[in-house]
Each structure stands twice: as C-alpha cells, then as structure tokens.
Tab-separated table of C-alpha atoms in Angstrom:
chain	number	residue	atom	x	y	z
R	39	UNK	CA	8.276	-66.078	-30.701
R	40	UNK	CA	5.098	-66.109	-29.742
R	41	UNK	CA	1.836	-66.569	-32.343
R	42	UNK	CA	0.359	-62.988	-32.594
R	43	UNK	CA	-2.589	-65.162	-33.314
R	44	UNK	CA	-2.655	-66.704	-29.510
R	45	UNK	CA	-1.908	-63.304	-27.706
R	46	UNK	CA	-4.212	-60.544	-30.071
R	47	UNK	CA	-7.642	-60.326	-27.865
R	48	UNK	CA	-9.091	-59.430	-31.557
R	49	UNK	CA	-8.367	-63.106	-32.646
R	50	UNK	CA	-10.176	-64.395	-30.737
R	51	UNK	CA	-14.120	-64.393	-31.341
R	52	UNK	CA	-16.061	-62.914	-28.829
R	53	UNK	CA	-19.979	-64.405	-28.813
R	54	UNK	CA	-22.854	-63.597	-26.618
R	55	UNK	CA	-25.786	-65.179	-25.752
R	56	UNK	CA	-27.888	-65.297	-22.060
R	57	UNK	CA	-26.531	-68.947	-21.753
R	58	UNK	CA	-24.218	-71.560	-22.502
R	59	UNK	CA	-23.238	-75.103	-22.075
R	60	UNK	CA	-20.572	-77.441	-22.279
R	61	UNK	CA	-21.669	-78.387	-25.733
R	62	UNK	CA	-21.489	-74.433	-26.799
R	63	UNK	CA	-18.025	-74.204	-25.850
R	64	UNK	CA	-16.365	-77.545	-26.814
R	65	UNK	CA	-18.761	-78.162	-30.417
R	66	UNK	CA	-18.174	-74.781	-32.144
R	67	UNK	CA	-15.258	-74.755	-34.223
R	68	UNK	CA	-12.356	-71.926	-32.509
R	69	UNK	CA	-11.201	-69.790	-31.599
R	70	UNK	CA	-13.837	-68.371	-29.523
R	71	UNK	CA	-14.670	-66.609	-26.164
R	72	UNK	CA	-18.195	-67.093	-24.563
R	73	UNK	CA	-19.866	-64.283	-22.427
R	74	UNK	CA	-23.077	-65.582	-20.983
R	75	UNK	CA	-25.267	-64.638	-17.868
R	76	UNK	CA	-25.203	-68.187	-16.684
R	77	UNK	CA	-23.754	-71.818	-17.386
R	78	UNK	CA	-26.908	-74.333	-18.321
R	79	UNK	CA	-27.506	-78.177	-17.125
R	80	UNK	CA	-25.005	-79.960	-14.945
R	81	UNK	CA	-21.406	-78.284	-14.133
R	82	UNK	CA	-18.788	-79.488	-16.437
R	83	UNK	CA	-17.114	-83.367	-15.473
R	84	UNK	CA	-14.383	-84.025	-17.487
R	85	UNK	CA	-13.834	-81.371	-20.670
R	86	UNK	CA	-12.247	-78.813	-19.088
R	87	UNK	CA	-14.201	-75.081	-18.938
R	88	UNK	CA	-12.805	-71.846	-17.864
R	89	UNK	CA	-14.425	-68.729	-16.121
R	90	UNK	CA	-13.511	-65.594	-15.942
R	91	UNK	CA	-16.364	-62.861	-14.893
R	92	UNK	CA	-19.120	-63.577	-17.516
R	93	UNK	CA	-16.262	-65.105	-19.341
R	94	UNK	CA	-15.950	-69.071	-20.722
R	95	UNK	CA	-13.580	-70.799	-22.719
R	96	UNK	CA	-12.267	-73.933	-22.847
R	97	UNK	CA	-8.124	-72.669	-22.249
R	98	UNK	CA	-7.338	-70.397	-19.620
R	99	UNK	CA	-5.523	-68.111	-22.938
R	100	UNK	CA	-7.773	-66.189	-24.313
R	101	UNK	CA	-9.271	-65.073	-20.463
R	102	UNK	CA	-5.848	-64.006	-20.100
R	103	UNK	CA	-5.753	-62.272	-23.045
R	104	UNK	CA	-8.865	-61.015	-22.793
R	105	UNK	CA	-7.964	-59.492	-19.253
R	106	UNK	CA	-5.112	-57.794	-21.250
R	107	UNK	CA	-2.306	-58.743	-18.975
R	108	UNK	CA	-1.646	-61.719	-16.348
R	109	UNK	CA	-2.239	-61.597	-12.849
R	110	UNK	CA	-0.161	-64.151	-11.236
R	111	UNK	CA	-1.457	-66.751	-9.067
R	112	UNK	CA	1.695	-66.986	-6.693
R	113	UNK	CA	0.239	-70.573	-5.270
R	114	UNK	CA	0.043	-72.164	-8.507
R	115	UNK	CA	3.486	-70.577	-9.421
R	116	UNK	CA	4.895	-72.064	-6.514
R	117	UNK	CA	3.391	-75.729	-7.768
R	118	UNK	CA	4.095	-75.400	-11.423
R	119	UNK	CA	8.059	-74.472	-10.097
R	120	UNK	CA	8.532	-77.879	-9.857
R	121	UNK	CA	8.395	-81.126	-11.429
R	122	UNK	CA	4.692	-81.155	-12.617
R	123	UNK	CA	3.319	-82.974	-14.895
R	124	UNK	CA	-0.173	-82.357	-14.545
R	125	UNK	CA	-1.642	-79.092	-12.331
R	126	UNK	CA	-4.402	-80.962	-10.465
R	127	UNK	CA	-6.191	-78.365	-9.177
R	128	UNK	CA	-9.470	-75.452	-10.076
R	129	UNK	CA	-7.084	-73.000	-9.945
R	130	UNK	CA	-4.604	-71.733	-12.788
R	131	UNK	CA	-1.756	-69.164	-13.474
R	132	UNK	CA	-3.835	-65.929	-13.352
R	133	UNK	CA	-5.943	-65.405	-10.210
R	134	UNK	CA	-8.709	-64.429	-11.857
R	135	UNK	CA	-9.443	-67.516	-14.106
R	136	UNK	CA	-10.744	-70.412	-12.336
R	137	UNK	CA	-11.654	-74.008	-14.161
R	138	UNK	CA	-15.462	-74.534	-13.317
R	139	UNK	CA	-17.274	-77.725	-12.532
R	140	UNK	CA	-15.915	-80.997	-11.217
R	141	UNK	CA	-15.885	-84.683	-10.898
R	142	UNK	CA	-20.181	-86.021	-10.945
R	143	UNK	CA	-20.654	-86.829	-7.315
R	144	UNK	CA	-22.348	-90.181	-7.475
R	145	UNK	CA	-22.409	-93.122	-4.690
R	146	UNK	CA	-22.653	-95.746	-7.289
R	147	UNK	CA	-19.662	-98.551	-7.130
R	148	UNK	CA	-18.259	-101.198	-9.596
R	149	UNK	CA	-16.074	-103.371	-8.682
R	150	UNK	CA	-16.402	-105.905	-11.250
R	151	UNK	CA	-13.880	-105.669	-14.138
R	152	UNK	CA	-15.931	-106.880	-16.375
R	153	UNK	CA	-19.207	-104.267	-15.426
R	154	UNK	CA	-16.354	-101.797	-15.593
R	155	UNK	CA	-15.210	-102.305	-18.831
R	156	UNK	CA	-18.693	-102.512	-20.453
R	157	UNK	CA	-19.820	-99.030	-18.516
R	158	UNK	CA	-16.347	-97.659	-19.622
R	159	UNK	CA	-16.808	-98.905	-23.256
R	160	UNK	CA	-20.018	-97.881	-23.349
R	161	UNK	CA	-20.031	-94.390	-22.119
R	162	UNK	CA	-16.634	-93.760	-24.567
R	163	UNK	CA	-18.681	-94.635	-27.756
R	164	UNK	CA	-21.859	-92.678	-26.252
R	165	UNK	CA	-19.629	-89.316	-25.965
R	166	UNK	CA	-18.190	-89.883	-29.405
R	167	UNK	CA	-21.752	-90.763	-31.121
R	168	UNK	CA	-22.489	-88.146	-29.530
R	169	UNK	CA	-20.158	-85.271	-30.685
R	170	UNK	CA	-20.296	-87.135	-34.184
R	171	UNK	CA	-23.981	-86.154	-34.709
R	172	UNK	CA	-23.233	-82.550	-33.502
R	173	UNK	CA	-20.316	-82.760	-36.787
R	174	UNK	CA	-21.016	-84.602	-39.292
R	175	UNK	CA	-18.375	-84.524	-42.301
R	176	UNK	CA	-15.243	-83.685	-40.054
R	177	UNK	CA	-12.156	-85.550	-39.622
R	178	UNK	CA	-11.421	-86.866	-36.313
R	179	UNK	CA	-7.687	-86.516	-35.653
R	180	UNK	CA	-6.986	-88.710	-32.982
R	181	UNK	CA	-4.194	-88.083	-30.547
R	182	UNK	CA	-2.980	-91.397	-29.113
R	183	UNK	CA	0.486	-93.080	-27.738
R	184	UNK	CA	1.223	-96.307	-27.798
R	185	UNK	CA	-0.722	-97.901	-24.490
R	186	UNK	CA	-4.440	-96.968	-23.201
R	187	UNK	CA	-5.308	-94.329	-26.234
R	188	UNK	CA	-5.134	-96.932	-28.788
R	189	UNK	CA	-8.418	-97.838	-27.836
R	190	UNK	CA	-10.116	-94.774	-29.218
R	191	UNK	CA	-8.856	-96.265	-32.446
R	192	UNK	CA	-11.319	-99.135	-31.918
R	193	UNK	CA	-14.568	-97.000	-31.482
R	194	UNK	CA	-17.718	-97.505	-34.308
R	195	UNK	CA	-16.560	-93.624	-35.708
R	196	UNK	CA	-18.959	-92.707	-38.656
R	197	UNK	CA	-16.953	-90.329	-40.163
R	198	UNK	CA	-13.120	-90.199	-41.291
R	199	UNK	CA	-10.561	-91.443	-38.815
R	200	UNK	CA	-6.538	-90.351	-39.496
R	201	UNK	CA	-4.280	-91.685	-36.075
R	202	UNK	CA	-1.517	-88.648	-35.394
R	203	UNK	CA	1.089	-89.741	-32.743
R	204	UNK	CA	4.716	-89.118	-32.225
R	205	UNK	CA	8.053	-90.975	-31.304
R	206	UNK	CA	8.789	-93.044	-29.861
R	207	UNK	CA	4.944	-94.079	-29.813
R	208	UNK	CA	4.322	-93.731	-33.685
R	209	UNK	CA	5.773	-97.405	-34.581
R	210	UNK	CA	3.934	-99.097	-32.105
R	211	UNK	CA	0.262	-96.999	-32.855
R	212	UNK	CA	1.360	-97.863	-36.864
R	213	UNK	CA	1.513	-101.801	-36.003
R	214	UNK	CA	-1.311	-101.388	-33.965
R	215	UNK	CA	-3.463	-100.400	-36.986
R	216	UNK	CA	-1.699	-103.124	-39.159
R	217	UNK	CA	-2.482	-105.344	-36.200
R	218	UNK	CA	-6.481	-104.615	-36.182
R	219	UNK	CA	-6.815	-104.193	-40.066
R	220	UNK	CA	-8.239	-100.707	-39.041
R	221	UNK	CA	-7.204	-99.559	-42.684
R	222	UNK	CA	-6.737	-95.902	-41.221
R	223	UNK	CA	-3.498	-93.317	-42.440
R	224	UNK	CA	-1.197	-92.712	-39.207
R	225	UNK	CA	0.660	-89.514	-39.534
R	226	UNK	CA	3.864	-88.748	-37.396
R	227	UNK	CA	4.401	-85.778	-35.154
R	228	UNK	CA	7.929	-83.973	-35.398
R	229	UNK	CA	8.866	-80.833	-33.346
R	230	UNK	CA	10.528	-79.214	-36.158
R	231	UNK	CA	10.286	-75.898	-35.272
R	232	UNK	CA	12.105	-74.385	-32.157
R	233	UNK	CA	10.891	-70.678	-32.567
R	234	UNK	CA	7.441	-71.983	-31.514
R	235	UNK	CA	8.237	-72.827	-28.071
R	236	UNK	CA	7.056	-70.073	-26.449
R	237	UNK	CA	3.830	-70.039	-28.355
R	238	UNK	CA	3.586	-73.753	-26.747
R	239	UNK	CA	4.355	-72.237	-23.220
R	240	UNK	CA	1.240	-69.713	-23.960
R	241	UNK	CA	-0.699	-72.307	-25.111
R	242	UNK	CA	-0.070	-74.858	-21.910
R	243	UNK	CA	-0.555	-71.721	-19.397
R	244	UNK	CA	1.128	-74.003	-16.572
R	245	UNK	CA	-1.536	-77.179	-17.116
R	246	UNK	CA	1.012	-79.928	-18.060
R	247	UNK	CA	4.573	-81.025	-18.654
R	248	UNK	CA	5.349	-79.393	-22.005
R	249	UNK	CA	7.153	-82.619	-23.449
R	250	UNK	CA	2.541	-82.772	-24.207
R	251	UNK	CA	2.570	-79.895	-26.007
R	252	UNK	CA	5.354	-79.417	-28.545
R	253	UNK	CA	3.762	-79.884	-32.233
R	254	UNK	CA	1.588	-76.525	-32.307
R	255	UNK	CA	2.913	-75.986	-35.847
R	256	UNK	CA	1.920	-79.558	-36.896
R	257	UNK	CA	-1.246	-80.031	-35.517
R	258	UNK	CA	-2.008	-76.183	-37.059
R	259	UNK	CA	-0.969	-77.587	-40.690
R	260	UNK	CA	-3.213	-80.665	-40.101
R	261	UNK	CA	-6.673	-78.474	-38.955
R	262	UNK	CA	-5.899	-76.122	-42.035
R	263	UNK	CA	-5.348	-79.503	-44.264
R	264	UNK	CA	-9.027	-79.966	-43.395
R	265	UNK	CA	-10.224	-76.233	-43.406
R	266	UNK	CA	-10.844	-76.650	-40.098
R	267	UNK	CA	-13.400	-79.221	-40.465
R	268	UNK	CA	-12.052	-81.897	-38.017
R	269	UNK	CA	-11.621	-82.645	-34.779
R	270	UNK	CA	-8.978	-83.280	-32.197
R	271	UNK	CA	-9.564	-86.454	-29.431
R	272	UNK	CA	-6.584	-87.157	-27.408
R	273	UNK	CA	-6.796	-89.775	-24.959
R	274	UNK	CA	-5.715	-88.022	-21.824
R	275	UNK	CA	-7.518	-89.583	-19.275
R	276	UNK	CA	-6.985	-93.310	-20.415
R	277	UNK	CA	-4.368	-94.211	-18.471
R	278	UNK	CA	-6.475	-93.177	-15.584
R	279	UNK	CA	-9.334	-95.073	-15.970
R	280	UNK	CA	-7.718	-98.287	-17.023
R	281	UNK	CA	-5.107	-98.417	-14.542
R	282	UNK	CA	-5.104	-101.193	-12.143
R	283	UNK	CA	-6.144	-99.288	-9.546
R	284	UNK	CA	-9.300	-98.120	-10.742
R	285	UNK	CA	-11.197	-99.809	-8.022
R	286	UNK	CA	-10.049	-96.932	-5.349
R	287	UNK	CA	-11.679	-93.964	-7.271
R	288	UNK	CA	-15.215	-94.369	-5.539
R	289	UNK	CA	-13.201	-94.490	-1.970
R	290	UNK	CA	-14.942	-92.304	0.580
R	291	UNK	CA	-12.513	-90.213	1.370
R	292	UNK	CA	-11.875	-88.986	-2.189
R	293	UNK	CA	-15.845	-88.578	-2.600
R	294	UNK	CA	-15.694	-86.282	0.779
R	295	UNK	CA	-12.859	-84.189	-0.638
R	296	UNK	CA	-14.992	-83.711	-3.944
R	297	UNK	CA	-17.826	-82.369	-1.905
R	298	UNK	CA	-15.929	-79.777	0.113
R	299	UNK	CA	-14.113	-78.843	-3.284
R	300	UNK	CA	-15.523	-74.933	-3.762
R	301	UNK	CA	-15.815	-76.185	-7.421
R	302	UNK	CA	-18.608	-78.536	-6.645
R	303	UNK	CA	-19.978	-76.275	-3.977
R	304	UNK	CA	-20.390	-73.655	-6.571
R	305	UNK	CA	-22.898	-75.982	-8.127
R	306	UNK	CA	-26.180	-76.807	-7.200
R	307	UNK	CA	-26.826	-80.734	-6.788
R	308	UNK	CA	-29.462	-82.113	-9.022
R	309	UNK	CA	-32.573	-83.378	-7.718
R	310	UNK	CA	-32.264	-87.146	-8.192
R	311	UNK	CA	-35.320	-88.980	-9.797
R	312	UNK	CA	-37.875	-90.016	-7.470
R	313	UNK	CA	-38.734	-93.730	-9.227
R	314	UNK	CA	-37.575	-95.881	-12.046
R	315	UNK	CA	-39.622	-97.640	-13.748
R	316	UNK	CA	-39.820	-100.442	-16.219
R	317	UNK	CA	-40.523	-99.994	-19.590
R	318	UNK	CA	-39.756	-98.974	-23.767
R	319	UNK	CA	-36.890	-96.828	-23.599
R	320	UNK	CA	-37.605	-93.364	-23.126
R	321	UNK	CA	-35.582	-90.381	-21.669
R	322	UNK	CA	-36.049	-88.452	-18.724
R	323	UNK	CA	-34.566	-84.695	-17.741
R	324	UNK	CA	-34.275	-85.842	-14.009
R	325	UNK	CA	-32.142	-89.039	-14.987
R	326	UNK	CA	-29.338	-86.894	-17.226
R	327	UNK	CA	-28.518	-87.386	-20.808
R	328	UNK	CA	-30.181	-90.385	-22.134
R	329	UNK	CA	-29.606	-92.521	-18.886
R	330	UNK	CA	-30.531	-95.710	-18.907
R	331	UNK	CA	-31.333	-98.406	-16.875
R	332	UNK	CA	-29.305	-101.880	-16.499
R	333	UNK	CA	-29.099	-104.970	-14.250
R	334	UNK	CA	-25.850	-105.037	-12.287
R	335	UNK	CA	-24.257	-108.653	-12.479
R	336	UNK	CA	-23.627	-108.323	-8.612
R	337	UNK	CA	-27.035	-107.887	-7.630
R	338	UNK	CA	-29.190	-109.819	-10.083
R	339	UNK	CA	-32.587	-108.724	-8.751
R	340	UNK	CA	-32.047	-105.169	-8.054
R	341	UNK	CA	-31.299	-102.282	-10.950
R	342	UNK	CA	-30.415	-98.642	-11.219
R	343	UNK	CA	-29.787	-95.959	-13.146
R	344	UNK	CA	-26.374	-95.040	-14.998
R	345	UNK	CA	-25.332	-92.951	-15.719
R	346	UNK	CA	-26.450	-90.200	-13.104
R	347	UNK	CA	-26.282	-89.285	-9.760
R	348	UNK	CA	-27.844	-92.374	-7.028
R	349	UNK	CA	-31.234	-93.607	-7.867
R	350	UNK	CA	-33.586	-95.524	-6.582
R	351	UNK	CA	-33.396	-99.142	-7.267
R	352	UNK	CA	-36.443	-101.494	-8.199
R	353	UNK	CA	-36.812	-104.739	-9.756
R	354	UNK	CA	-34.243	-106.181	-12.481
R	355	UNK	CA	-35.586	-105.533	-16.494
R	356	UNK	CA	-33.659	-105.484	-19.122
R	357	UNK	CA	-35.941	-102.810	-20.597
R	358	UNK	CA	-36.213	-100.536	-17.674
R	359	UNK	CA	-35.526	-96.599	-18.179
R	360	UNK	CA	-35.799	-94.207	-15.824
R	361	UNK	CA	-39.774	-92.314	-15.108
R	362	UNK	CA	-39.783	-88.938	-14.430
R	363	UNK	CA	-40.455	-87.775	-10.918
C-alpha cells in the first residue's frame, strides 16, 4: 500500500514566487512544491534540492508526481540493481529530475585535527543556530545511531530536544544521554507496520538502502504529536566527516572531478573578495554567510577567510572579518 498522501499531486502544495533559495525549500514546514524563475545565492552544498523544469523540492517524489507518471532513468536503474547503499550521483530514477548544486569548490586545506574539529564544531552549531532562529518553538527530533550522530546531541539547541533512534542503536544513544546528563526523552523506532513498505520505497525513490527508511508510520505519529511544529536532523553525513580519512577530501583529483561535474558547471562561481581586512566584526555579501576571519595554527602570521571560497590572506588578527571588494 502506498500513502495516497505521497502519490496525489493535490497533496502536495504547489507555491510560486520569481525566486527561491535553499532556505525556502528546507525552512517551510511540508509538504510543498516550489515553482520559481530562478534559484537565489550560492547552488545548494549539502541539503539536498531537486529540479524539475521550474520545479524544486527537496525529494525527487513530488516532481515525480507532479510529472504524473515516471520516466525511468535506465542508468540509475542499472546502479540502484545492485547492492547500493547510497546513489552517489546528480542524477535520480526519473530522467527528468536532476539534484541541483554540489560540493563548495574551495582550495582551502586542514590538516590539523585539532583546526578540523573546531571548523567542524563550529560550522555544525552555526547551521543549527541558524535554522533555530528561522523556528523558534519547534521540537527538534533528532535522528541519530549509536557512533558519529550522537554528537548532534551535544549542540547548545535553544529549543526542545527529544533523541529518536532504533535497534540495535537505541540502548547505546539511551546510555549515551545517561552518560552526558543531557536530561533529554529518547524514543525508540519499531517497524511495526509491513503494509507501509511500499510507501517507504516511494518515499526513498532509489537514494539509499531501505534498511534507512523503514519507520514512515512512526516518524508520521511523532510530527503530528507536535502538530507539525518540529523538526527532523539526522546525522547522515557524520560518519563522513569524522572518519579517519578525512584528510583526503581536499585531494586534487577529487576537487578536478567536482569542477567538471555538470552540477557545478551549471553554476556560476562567485566572485571571491578582493581584500580582508582587520577589524569589529562585520559581514560582507562577497565573503558568504557571516564568514569570518581566523588565524590558522599552521601559519601563525598569515589568516583567511572561512568559510567561503579562497581568499586573500593578510596579516594574523584575531578580530579580522572580511571587507567588501
């Protein structure tokens, strides 16, 4: 059975406006479809967008629904046929709908675990501040197993926190609250409900393994517990960016395949700023959202911007933001 919810193209709302941004589609509270002229700022990085036509959402669903009937991409058939866990790639089941954006092109390096942890810390608890402001009031479900997502537990959140996890992960998330004194509820995921697996093939559309996706009737109890007012974090990229290896994601050869990608090249690159300079913290458009400006620990005299595309360095402050060009 599938959800007539997930498959009616009237269930989904349908909004219009000349423009749109990554904040439009992942801040407003679904289910909605996006028809806009044009996509504003910087291409989408890391939450993924879809595109179809004039078309945006954040699943490739409702573009299929939309379209009224699915077009098969026979390539990404051919991938999903076998053991995937994770379709790495712009493309998706129907031909027509395409994720947009890509990985921020940048030729900045760390290589110091310790930098590494502080930029990574510090650009997780920017992104939820962030989204926070843009909500205030709603619950923040948090999606976590029992490794590298725990750490979204640990975040400064300002409003309510409730951990949701699943066996054989929910022990080990429950001890890790007991462990931290985090004083937060941890409710357990059960796949109760065999009739919905086809809804959770619709809603997966070929992205990932489905042993990720099988508690679409729980996590649908747990948004109406809230009236919708909360939202869902899952830590998917974690284990990514923690894993020992992390040091090989700047390598050049990945950074040359990211700029022949036709998802980049869709996107024009940003004009860099021209000069940093030091300073009271301010803002500049040229330098991205709220970038700011830090001494690296490997080169004690020189600083740059971050996080953005390459800048300019000058001389170390601790104050320095970056000047508009």
């Amino acid at each position: 059975m599938i959800l007539p919810e997930l498959t009616t193209k009237h269930a989904w709302e349908l909004r219009r406006q000349p423009e749109i941004d990554e904040d439009d589609l992942w801040l407003t509270p679904g289910p909605v479809v996006w028809q806009a002229e044009r996509f504003r700022g910087p291409p989408p990085m890391f939450y993924p967008v879809y595109r179809s036509g004039d078309l945006y959402a954040t699943s490739p669903l409702p573009l299929i629904v939309h379209k009224g009937a699915l077009e098969l991409d026979a390539d990404v058939a051919r991938q999903v046929g076998g053991a995937v866990r994770y379709l790495a790639t712009n493309a998706t089941i129907d031909r027509r709908v395409r994720r947009v954006g890509c990985p921020q092109l940048s030729t900045l390096e760390l290589s110091d675990p310790r930098e590494y942890v502080a930029e990574f810390a510090a650009a997780t608890r920017a992104d939820v501040a962030g989204v926070e402001a843009r909500r205030p009031g709603f619950t923040n479900l948090v999606l976590c197993g029992g490794k590298d997502s725990l750490n979204l537990l640990l975040l400064p959140w300002k409003n309510p926190v409730i951990a949701v996890s699943a066996r054989p992960n929910f022990p080990l998330v429950q001890q890790f609250v007991k462990d931290n004194r985090l004083g937060m509820d941890v409710v357990e995921l059960v796949d109760r409900d065999a009739s919905l697996l086809d809804s959770e093939i619709a809603v997966n559309a070929c992205r990932i393994g489905l042993d990720h996706v099988r508690w679409v009737a729980e996590l649908r109890e747990l948004a109406a517990r809230f009236e919708r007012r909360a939202i869902f974090w899952v830590g998917a990229m974690a284990d990514v960016l923690t894993t020992p290896k992390w040091r090989t994601y700047n390598h050049s050869l990945a950074l040359a395949r990211l700029r022949a990608s036709p998802a980049c090249a869709a996107w024009p690159t940003p004009t860099p700023a021209r000069a940093c300079s030091p300073g009271p913290a301010t803002t500049a458009a040229a330098c991205g959202r709220a970038a700011t400006c830090r001494c690296s620990r490997r080169s004690p005299t020189r600083w740059c911007c971050r996080p953005t595309m390459a800048l300019p360095c000058g001389p170390c402050s601790r104050t320095s933001t970056c000047a508009a060009p």
